[in-house]
Coordinates of C-alpha atoms in Angstrom, one line a residue:
M1 CA 68.1 49.2 29.7
A2 CA 68.8 49.9 26.1
P3 CA 69.9 53.3 25.2
R4 CA 67.3 55.7 23.7
N5 CA 67.6 56.3 20.0
D6 CA 67.0 60.1 19.6
D7 CA 66.3 59.6 15.8
D8 CA 63.1 57.8 16.7
W9 CA 61.8 60.6 18.9
S10 CA 59.8 63.7 18.0
D11 CA 57.8 66.3 19.7
S12 CA 54.6 64.6 18.6
D13 CA 55.4 61.7 20.9
D14 CA 54.4 63.8 23.9
E15 CA 51.1 64.9 22.5
D16 CA 47.9 63.6 24.0
L17 CA 46.2 62.2 20.8
S18 CA 42.5 61.3 21.2
D19 CA 40.9 58.2 19.6
I20 CA 39.3 58.5 16.3
E21 CA 35.5 57.9 16.1
T22 CA 34.3 56.1 13.0
N23 CA 30.9 55.8 11.5
V24 CA 30.4 52.3 12.8
Q25 CA 28.1 51.3 15.7
L26 CA 29.2 48.3 17.7
G27 CA 26.6 46.0 19.3
L28 CA 27.6 44.4 22.6
P29 CA 25.9 41.8 24.8
D30 CA 24.4 43.4 27.8
G31 CA 23.0 40.7 30.0
P32 CA 19.9 38.4 29.8
I33 CA 16.5 39.8 29.1
E34 CA 14.3 38.8 32.1
S35 CA 11.5 41.3 31.6
S36 CA 8.4 40.0 29.8
E37 CA 7.6 43.5 28.5
D38 CA 11.0 43.8 27.0
L39 CA 10.8 40.3 25.4
R40 CA 7.6 41.5 23.7
D41 CA 8.9 44.9 22.6
V42 CA 10.1 45.0 19.1
R43 CA 12.2 48.1 19.8
V44 CA 14.4 46.2 22.1
S45 CA 17.3 44.8 20.0
R46 CA 18.5 41.4 21.2
I47 CA 20.8 38.5 20.8
G48 CA 19.0 35.1 20.5
G49 CA 15.5 34.6 21.9
H50 CA 12.3 34.3 19.9
P51 CA 11.6 37.0 17.2
V52 CA 9.1 39.9 18.0
F53 CA 7.5 41.3 14.9
L54 CA 6.0 44.7 14.0
S55 CA 2.6 43.3 13.3
S56 CA 0.4 40.7 15.1
L57 CA 0.3 38.9 11.8
S58 CA 3.4 36.7 12.0
P59 CA 5.4 36.1 8.9
P60 CA 5.5 32.5 7.6
A61 CA 7.7 30.3 9.7
A62 CA 9.4 29.0 6.5
S63 CA 11.3 32.3 6.5
A64 CA 13.6 30.8 9.2
Q65 CA 14.1 27.4 7.6
C66 CA 17.7 26.4 6.5
K67 CA 17.9 26.1 2.8
S68 CA 20.4 23.3 3.2
C69 CA 18.7 20.9 5.6
G70 CA 15.1 22.4 5.7
E71 CA 15.0 22.5 9.4
P72 CA 14.0 25.6 11.5
M73 CA 17.0 27.8 12.5
S74 CA 17.6 29.8 15.7
L75 CA 17.4 33.6 15.8
L76 CA 20.9 35.0 16.0
M77 CA 20.0 38.7 16.3
Q78 CA 17.1 41.1 16.0
V79 CA 17.9 44.8 15.4
W80 CA 15.5 47.8 15.7
C81 CA 16.8 50.1 12.9
P82 CA 14.3 52.6 11.5
L83 CA 15.5 55.0 8.9
E84 CA 15.6 58.7 9.6
E85 CA 13.6 59.9 6.5
S86 CA 11.4 56.9 6.2
P87 CA 7.7 56.8 7.4
N88 CA 8.2 53.1 8.2
D89 CA 9.1 51.4 11.4
R90 CA 11.8 48.9 10.6
A91 CA 13.4 45.8 12.1
L92 CA 16.1 43.4 10.9
Y93 CA 16.2 39.6 11.7
I94 CA 19.1 37.3 11.2
W95 CA 18.8 33.4 11.6
G96 CA 21.5 30.8 11.5
C97 CA 21.7 27.0 11.4
A98 CA 24.1 25.4 13.8
R99 CA 24.1 21.9 12.3
G100 CA 27.6 20.8 11.4
A101 CA 26.4 19.4 8.0
C102 CA 25.0 22.8 7.0
Q103 CA 28.1 24.8 7.6
K104 CA 29.8 26.4 4.6
K105 CA 26.6 26.0 2.6
D106 CA 24.4 28.7 1.1
G107 CA 21.2 29.4 2.9
S108 CA 22.4 28.4 6.4
V109 CA 22.3 32.1 7.3
R110 CA 19.3 34.2 6.3
A111 CA 18.3 37.8 6.9
W112 CA 14.9 39.4 6.7
R113 CA 13.7 43.1 6.8
Q114 CA 10.2 44.0 8.2
L115 CA 8.5 47.4 7.7
R116 CA 5.4 48.8 9.1
Y117 CA 3.9 52.2 8.0
N118 CA 3.9 54.8 10.9
R119 CA 1.1 57.3 10.2
K120 CA 2.0 59.7 12.9
Y121 CA 5.7 59.9 12.1
A122 CA 4.7 60.2 8.3
E123 CA 2.7 63.3 9.3
K124 CA 5.7 64.8 11.1
L125 CA 7.9 64.1 8.1
A126 CA 5.3 65.9 5.9
K127 CA 5.3 69.0 8.2
K128 CA 9.1 68.9 8.2
A129 CA 9.1 68.9 4.4
E130 CA 6.6 71.9 4.4
Q131 CA 8.8 73.9 6.9
Q132 CA 11.9 73.1 4.8
K133 CA 10.1 74.3 1.7
A134 CA 8.9 77.5 3.4
K135 CA 12.4 78.1 4.6
E136 CA 14.0 77.7 1.1
E137 CA 11.2 80.0 -0.3
A138 CA 12.0 82.7 2.2
E139 CA 15.7 82.5 1.5
R140 CA 15.0 82.7 -2.2
R141 CA 13.0 85.9 -1.7
A142 CA 15.6 87.3 0.6
A143 CA 18.3 86.7 -2.0
E144 CA 16.1 88.4 -4.7
E145 CA 15.6 91.4 -2.5
A146 CA 19.3 91.7 -1.9
T147 CA 20.1 91.7 -5.6
R148 CA 17.5 94.3 -6.6
P149 CA 18.7 97.8 -7.2
S150 CA 18.0 100.2 -4.3
Q151 CA 14.7 102.1 -4.6
P152 CA 14.3 105.8 -4.2
K153 CA 13.5 107.1 -0.7
S154 CA 9.8 107.2 -0.1
N155 CA 7.8 110.2 1.2
P156 CA 7.7 109.9 4.9
F157 CA 4.3 111.7 4.9
S158 CA 2.8 109.1 2.5
V159 CA -0.5 107.5 3.7
C160 CA 0.6 104.0 2.9
T161 CA 3.9 104.2 4.6
Q162 CA 2.9 102.7 7.9
S163 CA 1.0 99.9 6.2
S164 CA 3.9 99.0 4.0
R165 CA 6.4 99.1 6.8
R166 CA 4.2 96.8 8.9
S167 CA 4.0 94.3 6.0
S168 CA 7.7 94.5 5.6
V169 CA 8.4 93.8 9.3
T170 CA 6.0 90.9 9.3
V171 CA 7.8 89.2 6.3
I172 CA 11.2 89.7 8.0
F173 CA 9.8 88.1 11.2
V174 CA 8.5 85.1 9.4
Q175 CA 11.8 84.6 7.7
M176 CA 13.7 84.7 10.8
K177 CA 11.4 82.4 12.7
T178 CA 11.4 79.9 9.8
A179 CA 15.2 80.0 9.4
A180 CA 15.7 79.5 13.2
T181 CA 13.5 76.3 13.2
P182 CA 15.7 73.3 14.1
N183 CA 15.4 69.8 12.7
P184 CA 13.9 67.4 15.3
F185 CA 14.2 64.3 13.2
D186 CA 17.7 63.2 14.0
L187 CA 17.3 59.4 14.5
G188 CA 20.9 58.4 14.4
S189 CA 20.7 57.0 17.8
Q190 CA 17.7 54.7 16.9
V191 CA 19.9 51.8 15.9
F192 CA 19.6 48.9 18.5
G193 CA 16.7 50.7 20.4
G194 CA 16.4 50.4 24.1
A195 CA 13.8 49.2 26.6
S196 CA 14.4 52.0 29.1
T197 CA 13.8 54.8 26.6
P198 CA 10.5 54.2 24.9
A199 CA 10.6 57.8 23.6
D200 CA 13.3 56.9 21.3
A201 CA 10.7 55.4 18.9
K202 CA 9.8 57.4 15.9
D203 CA 6.7 58.7 17.4
G204 CA 8.6 60.7 20.0
A205 CA 10.6 64.0 19.7
S206 CA 12.2 66.5 22.0
S207 CA 9.9 69.2 23.1
D208 CA 12.8 71.7 22.8
E209 CA 13.3 70.9 19.2
D210 CA 9.8 70.2 17.9
P211 CA 8.6 72.8 15.5
V212 CA 5.0 71.8 15.7
S213 CA 2.5 73.6 18.0
D214 CA 2.3 73.3 21.8
E215 CA -0.9 71.4 21.5
E216 CA 0.7 68.7 19.5
D217 CA 3.7 68.6 21.8
S218 CA 1.4 67.8 24.7
E219 CA 0.0 64.9 22.8
E220 CA 3.4 63.2 22.1
P221 CA 3.8 61.5 25.4
Q222 CA 0.4 59.9 24.9
D223 CA 1.4 58.9 21.5
D224 CA 4.5 57.1 23.0
A225 CA 2.3 55.4 25.5
D226 CA -0.1 54.2 23.0
L227 CA 2.7 52.8 20.8
A228 CA 4.3 51.0 23.8
A229 CA 0.9 49.6 24.8
R230 CA 0.2 48.5 21.3
L231 CA 3.4 46.7 21.0
A232 CA 3.2 45.1 24.5
S233 CA -0.3 43.8 23.7
M234 CA 1.0 41.8 20.8
T235 CA 1.4 38.2 21.8
F236 CA 2.8 35.3 19.9
D237 CA 2.0 32.6 22.4
D238 CA -0.1 30.7 19.9
S239 CA 2.4 31.2 17.1
K240 CA 4.6 28.6 15.5
W241 CA 7.5 30.8 16.2
T242 CA 7.4 29.9 19.9
E243 CA 8.1 26.3 19.0
T244 CA 11.3 27.0 17.0
P245 CA 14.6 26.4 18.8
A246 CA 16.0 29.5 20.4
Y247 CA 19.1 30.6 22.4
G248 CA 18.8 32.7 25.6
A249 CA 17.7 36.2 24.9
L250 CA 20.3 38.9 25.7
Y251 CA 20.1 42.7 25.5
L252 CA 22.1 44.3 22.7
S253 CA 23.6 47.6 23.6
T254 CA 25.4 50.0 21.2
T255 CA 28.5 52.0 21.4
P256 CA 30.5 54.0 18.7
E257 CA 33.7 52.5 17.4
Y258 CA 36.9 54.3 18.4
L259 CA 40.3 53.7 16.9
P260 CA 43.6 54.9 18.2
P261 CA 45.4 57.5 16.1
A262 CA 48.0 56.3 13.7
K263 CA 51.6 56.5 15.1
K264 CA 53.8 59.1 13.4
V265 CA 56.9 57.7 12.0
K266 CA 59.9 59.2 10.3
V267 CA 60.2 58.2 6.6
P268 CA 63.0 58.9 4.2
K269 CA 62.6 62.1 2.1
G270 CA 60.6 61.6 -1.0
A271 CA 59.2 58.3 0.1
E272 CA 55.5 57.6 -0.8
I273 CA 53.3 57.1 2.3
N274 CA 50.3 54.8 2.0
E275 CA 48.0 55.6 4.9
D276 CA 46.0 52.8 6.6
D277 CA 42.3 53.5 6.0
E278 CA 41.3 52.9 9.7
G279 CA 39.5 56.0 10.8
K280 CA 41.0 58.2 8.1
R281 CA 40.2 57.0 4.6
K282 CA 36.5 57.0 3.7
D283 CA 36.7 55.5 0.2
G284 CA 36.8 52.0 1.3
G285 CA 40.4 51.6 0.0
W286 CA 42.3 48.4 0.6
A287 CA 46.0 48.6 0.1
L288 CA 48.2 45.6 -0.1
E289 CA 52.0 45.6 -0.8
G290 CA 52.6 43.7 -4.0
Y291 CA 55.8 41.9 -2.9
E292 CA 53.9 40.3 0.0
N293 CA 51.1 38.8 -2.2
S294 CA 53.0 35.6 -2.8
I295 CA 53.6 35.1 1.0
E296 CA 51.3 32.7 2.8
V297 CA 49.9 35.4 5.1
D298 CA 46.3 36.4 5.0
H299 CA 46.5 40.2 5.1
A300 CA 42.7 40.6 5.4
F301 CA 42.5 38.4 8.4
E302 CA 45.4 40.4 10.0
R303 CA 43.6 43.6 9.5
F304 CA 40.3 42.1 10.7
T305 CA 41.8 40.9 14.0
K306 CA 43.6 44.2 14.5
R307 CA 40.4 46.2 14.0
V308 CA 38.2 43.9 16.1
G309 CA 40.9 43.8 18.8
Y310 CA 40.1 47.3 19.8
E311 CA 36.7 46.1 21.1
G312 CA 36.7 42.3 21.4
E313 CA 33.2 41.9 22.8
Q314 CA 31.5 43.3 19.6
C315 CA 28.9 40.9 18.2
I316 CA 27.7 43.1 15.3
R317 CA 29.1 46.0 13.3
Y318 CA 26.4 48.4 11.9
E319 CA 27.0 51.0 9.3
L320 CA 24.2 51.4 6.8
G321 CA 25.8 52.4 3.5
G322 CA 29.2 51.8 4.9
T323 CA 32.1 49.5 4.0
P324 CA 32.2 45.9 5.3
L325 CA 35.2 44.6 7.2
P326 CA 36.4 41.4 5.3
F327 CA 37.4 38.4 7.4
A328 CA 39.7 36.7 4.9
S329 CA 41.1 36.9 1.5
D330 CA 38.6 34.5 -0.1
A331 CA 36.1 34.7 -3.0
V332 CA 33.8 37.1 -1.1
F333 CA 36.7 39.4 -0.5
N334 CA 37.7 39.3 -4.2
R335 CA 34.1 40.0 -5.1
L336 CA 33.7 43.0 -2.9
F337 CA 37.3 44.3 -3.3
P338 CA 38.3 43.3 -6.8
A339 CA 41.9 43.6 -7.6
P340 CA 42.8 46.2 -10.2
A341 CA 44.2 45.1 -13.6
G342 CA 48.0 45.3 -13.3
P343 CA 50.6 45.6 -16.0
P344 CA 51.4 42.3 -17.8
L345 CA 54.6 40.5 -16.5
P346 CA 57.4 40.1 -19.0
V347 CA 58.0 36.7 -20.4
T348 CA 61.6 36.6 -19.1
K349 CA 62.9 37.7 -15.7
A350 CA 59.3 37.9 -14.3
D351 CA 60.6 36.9 -10.8
F352 CA 62.8 40.0 -10.7
M353 CA 60.1 42.5 -11.6
V354 CA 59.0 45.0 -8.9
V355 CA 55.3 44.9 -8.7
P356 CA 53.6 48.1 -7.5
A357 CA 51.3 48.2 -4.5
Q358 CA 47.7 47.1 -5.3
K359 CA 44.9 49.4 -4.1
R360 CA 41.8 47.5 -3.6
I361 CA 38.5 49.6 -3.5
Y362 CA 35.2 48.4 -2.1
T363 CA 32.8 48.0 -5.1
P364 CA 29.1 48.1 -4.1
S365 CA 28.2 47.4 -7.7
A366 CA 29.3 43.8 -7.2
I367 CA 26.2 43.2 -5.0
P368 CA 23.1 42.1 -7.0
A369 CA 20.2 44.6 -7.1
C370 CA 17.0 44.2 -5.1
P371 CA 14.9 41.7 -6.9
R372 CA 11.7 43.5 -5.9
C373 CA 12.3 47.1 -7.0
G374 CA 15.5 46.7 -9.0
G375 CA 17.2 49.3 -6.7
P376 CA 20.8 48.9 -5.5
R377 CA 21.7 47.1 -2.3
V378 CA 24.0 48.6 0.3
F379 CA 26.0 47.1 3.1
E380 CA 24.1 47.4 6.4
C381 CA 25.7 45.3 9.1
Q382 CA 27.8 42.2 9.7
L383 CA 27.9 39.6 12.5
M384 CA 31.2 39.1 14.3
P385 CA 32.8 35.9 15.6
N386 CA 32.2 36.7 19.3
L387 CA 28.5 36.2 18.7
I388 CA 29.2 32.5 18.3
N389 CA 31.0 32.5 21.7
V390 CA 28.0 34.4 23.3
L391 CA 25.5 32.1 21.9
R392 CA 27.5 28.9 22.9
A393 CA 27.8 30.3 26.5
S394 CA 24.0 30.7 26.6
V395 CA 23.6 27.0 25.6
K396 CA 26.0 25.9 28.3
A397 CA 24.1 27.9 30.9
G398 CA 20.9 26.1 29.8
E399 CA 19.1 29.4 28.8
G400 CA 16.3 29.2 26.4
Q401 CA 16.9 25.6 25.2
K402 CA 14.2 23.7 23.5
K403 CA 13.1 20.6 25.5
M404 CA 13.5 17.5 23.5
S405 CA 11.0 14.6 23.5
D406 CA 12.1 11.0 24.1
E407 CA 12.0 10.3 20.4
E408 CA 14.1 13.4 19.5
R409 CA 16.6 12.4 22.1
R410 CA 16.8 8.9 20.7
Q411 CA 17.4 10.2 17.2
Q412 CA 20.2 12.5 18.3
V413 CA 21.9 9.5 19.9
L414 CA 21.6 7.5 16.7
R415 CA 23.1 10.4 14.7
E416 CA 26.1 10.5 17.1
L417 CA 26.6 6.8 16.8
K418 CA 26.7 7.2 13.0
G419 CA 29.3 10.0 13.3
E420 CA 26.7 12.6 12.6
G421 CA 26.7 14.2 16.0
A422 CA 27.9 17.5 14.7
E423 CA 24.5 18.0 13.1
G424 CA 22.9 18.2 16.6
R425 CA 25.5 20.4 18.3
I426 CA 26.3 24.1 18.1
G427 CA 28.8 24.2 15.4
M428 CA 28.6 27.5 13.5
E429 CA 31.9 28.0 11.7
W430 CA 31.6 31.4 10.0
G431 CA 34.0 34.2 10.4
T432 CA 31.6 37.0 9.5
C433 CA 28.1 37.3 8.0
M434 CA 27.6 40.4 5.9
V435 CA 24.0 41.7 5.3
F436 CA 23.2 43.9 2.3
S437 CA 19.7 45.5 2.2
C438 CA 17.8 47.5 -0.4
R439 CA 18.9 51.2 -0.4
K440 CA 15.3 52.3 -1.3
D441 CA 13.9 50.2 1.5
C442 CA 11.1 49.2 -0.8
S443 CA 7.7 48.1 0.8
D444 CA 4.2 47.2 -0.2
E445 CA 2.4 50.6 0.0
A446 CA -1.0 49.0 -0.3
S447 CA -0.6 46.9 2.8
G448 CA 1.4 49.5 4.7
G449 CA 4.4 47.2 5.4
C450 CA 6.5 44.4 4.0
W451 CA 8.5 41.3 4.8
R452 CA 11.6 41.0 2.6
E453 CA 14.6 38.7 2.5
E454 CA 18.0 40.4 2.1
L455 CA 21.3 39.2 0.8
V456 CA 23.8 37.6 3.2
L457 CA 27.4 36.9 2.2
V458 CA 29.2 34.6 4.6
Q459 CA 33.0 34.3 4.9
W460 CA 33.6 30.9 6.6
D461 CA 36.3 30.1 9.2
E462 CA 38.6 27.8 7.3

């Protein structure tokens, strides 16, 4: 056994340090969906399967056509992701083409966002806004009363004393009751939904936290039942979507991302420490040591594999408005994390010049604006390489495969004889697919919903 080096030991080594929770929600596969009700419930997030929409009026089937080959693509993932302060129900759909000839081509992975106006939740948002306004008004009045000079003592035998005192007590009670009203609209746990908790939909709220009257509280379970019945009654048996190729449908569960705390190391006095941004830095910084830039090592990929290695089963990373995790140092990486302008190298002895470390910052302005409303787009989620393994496993298991006719089988054999067999096999080659959506979540107000295509940036597995 090698002798212990006391210089490398510190008291902090014996501390029980807890993992650090990030703002990222990880989506994990959670077994096949066998319930017909769950398959028809749009609030059940899933991997593979056929899409389920917010309205009985299905979107055009061309939405899932590959822009490279024009053939229908398979659904990779469907995510139930309503926004907390929006009156709309919301779902995200991502399709991908598995044909070998379409890999590394634009349009072989597409993402769409669907909204539907939720009247009952909109009414709750309006009541919440009214209560917040009343609370702010009461606080403003209380602040004004506190800053006023003290009034002379009133005559205790005055006729209007009791009336005035009653009015004063009433105002104070209203202020206290309003200030104590909690916020019942915390929907942070809504991402990925869940079949076993239908009350998680926007129409539901906790009876302990709901500021509305008792009569309205008693109606909420009925509202949830109505919503579930309405969603379950939607059927797409006659839709063209049921004829599209599909993988086996799997549940998609969610868990927060946890990262181990950074190890404390001793550094020479006066040395500059450049902390890793995992779990600590919130500015999206990306630090690379300048002297390593010329080495043939992909630092982005090293960081990607290290971060993903803490939860290897993750199929999606969800962080609306967060920072994407780049897969490789390619054109997409340089676009999202542009290199800062460095000092010019001298004409002579450039090889011996010490280059300072580069600090790359995530730049959302590099993403084009929403073509509908002109608002900025933000990062919402990204698909992870394990999703390809999960989908490939469902194919091998024979789950959800489209039956081929004799003619289709003959055409596939001909393609394989011509060396084009990869077109008919599962051959997705991306490293990660990043989805950027409209920050305003724009919709068609007149129709009470929308169907919008969002931006997808793909980093391919070279």
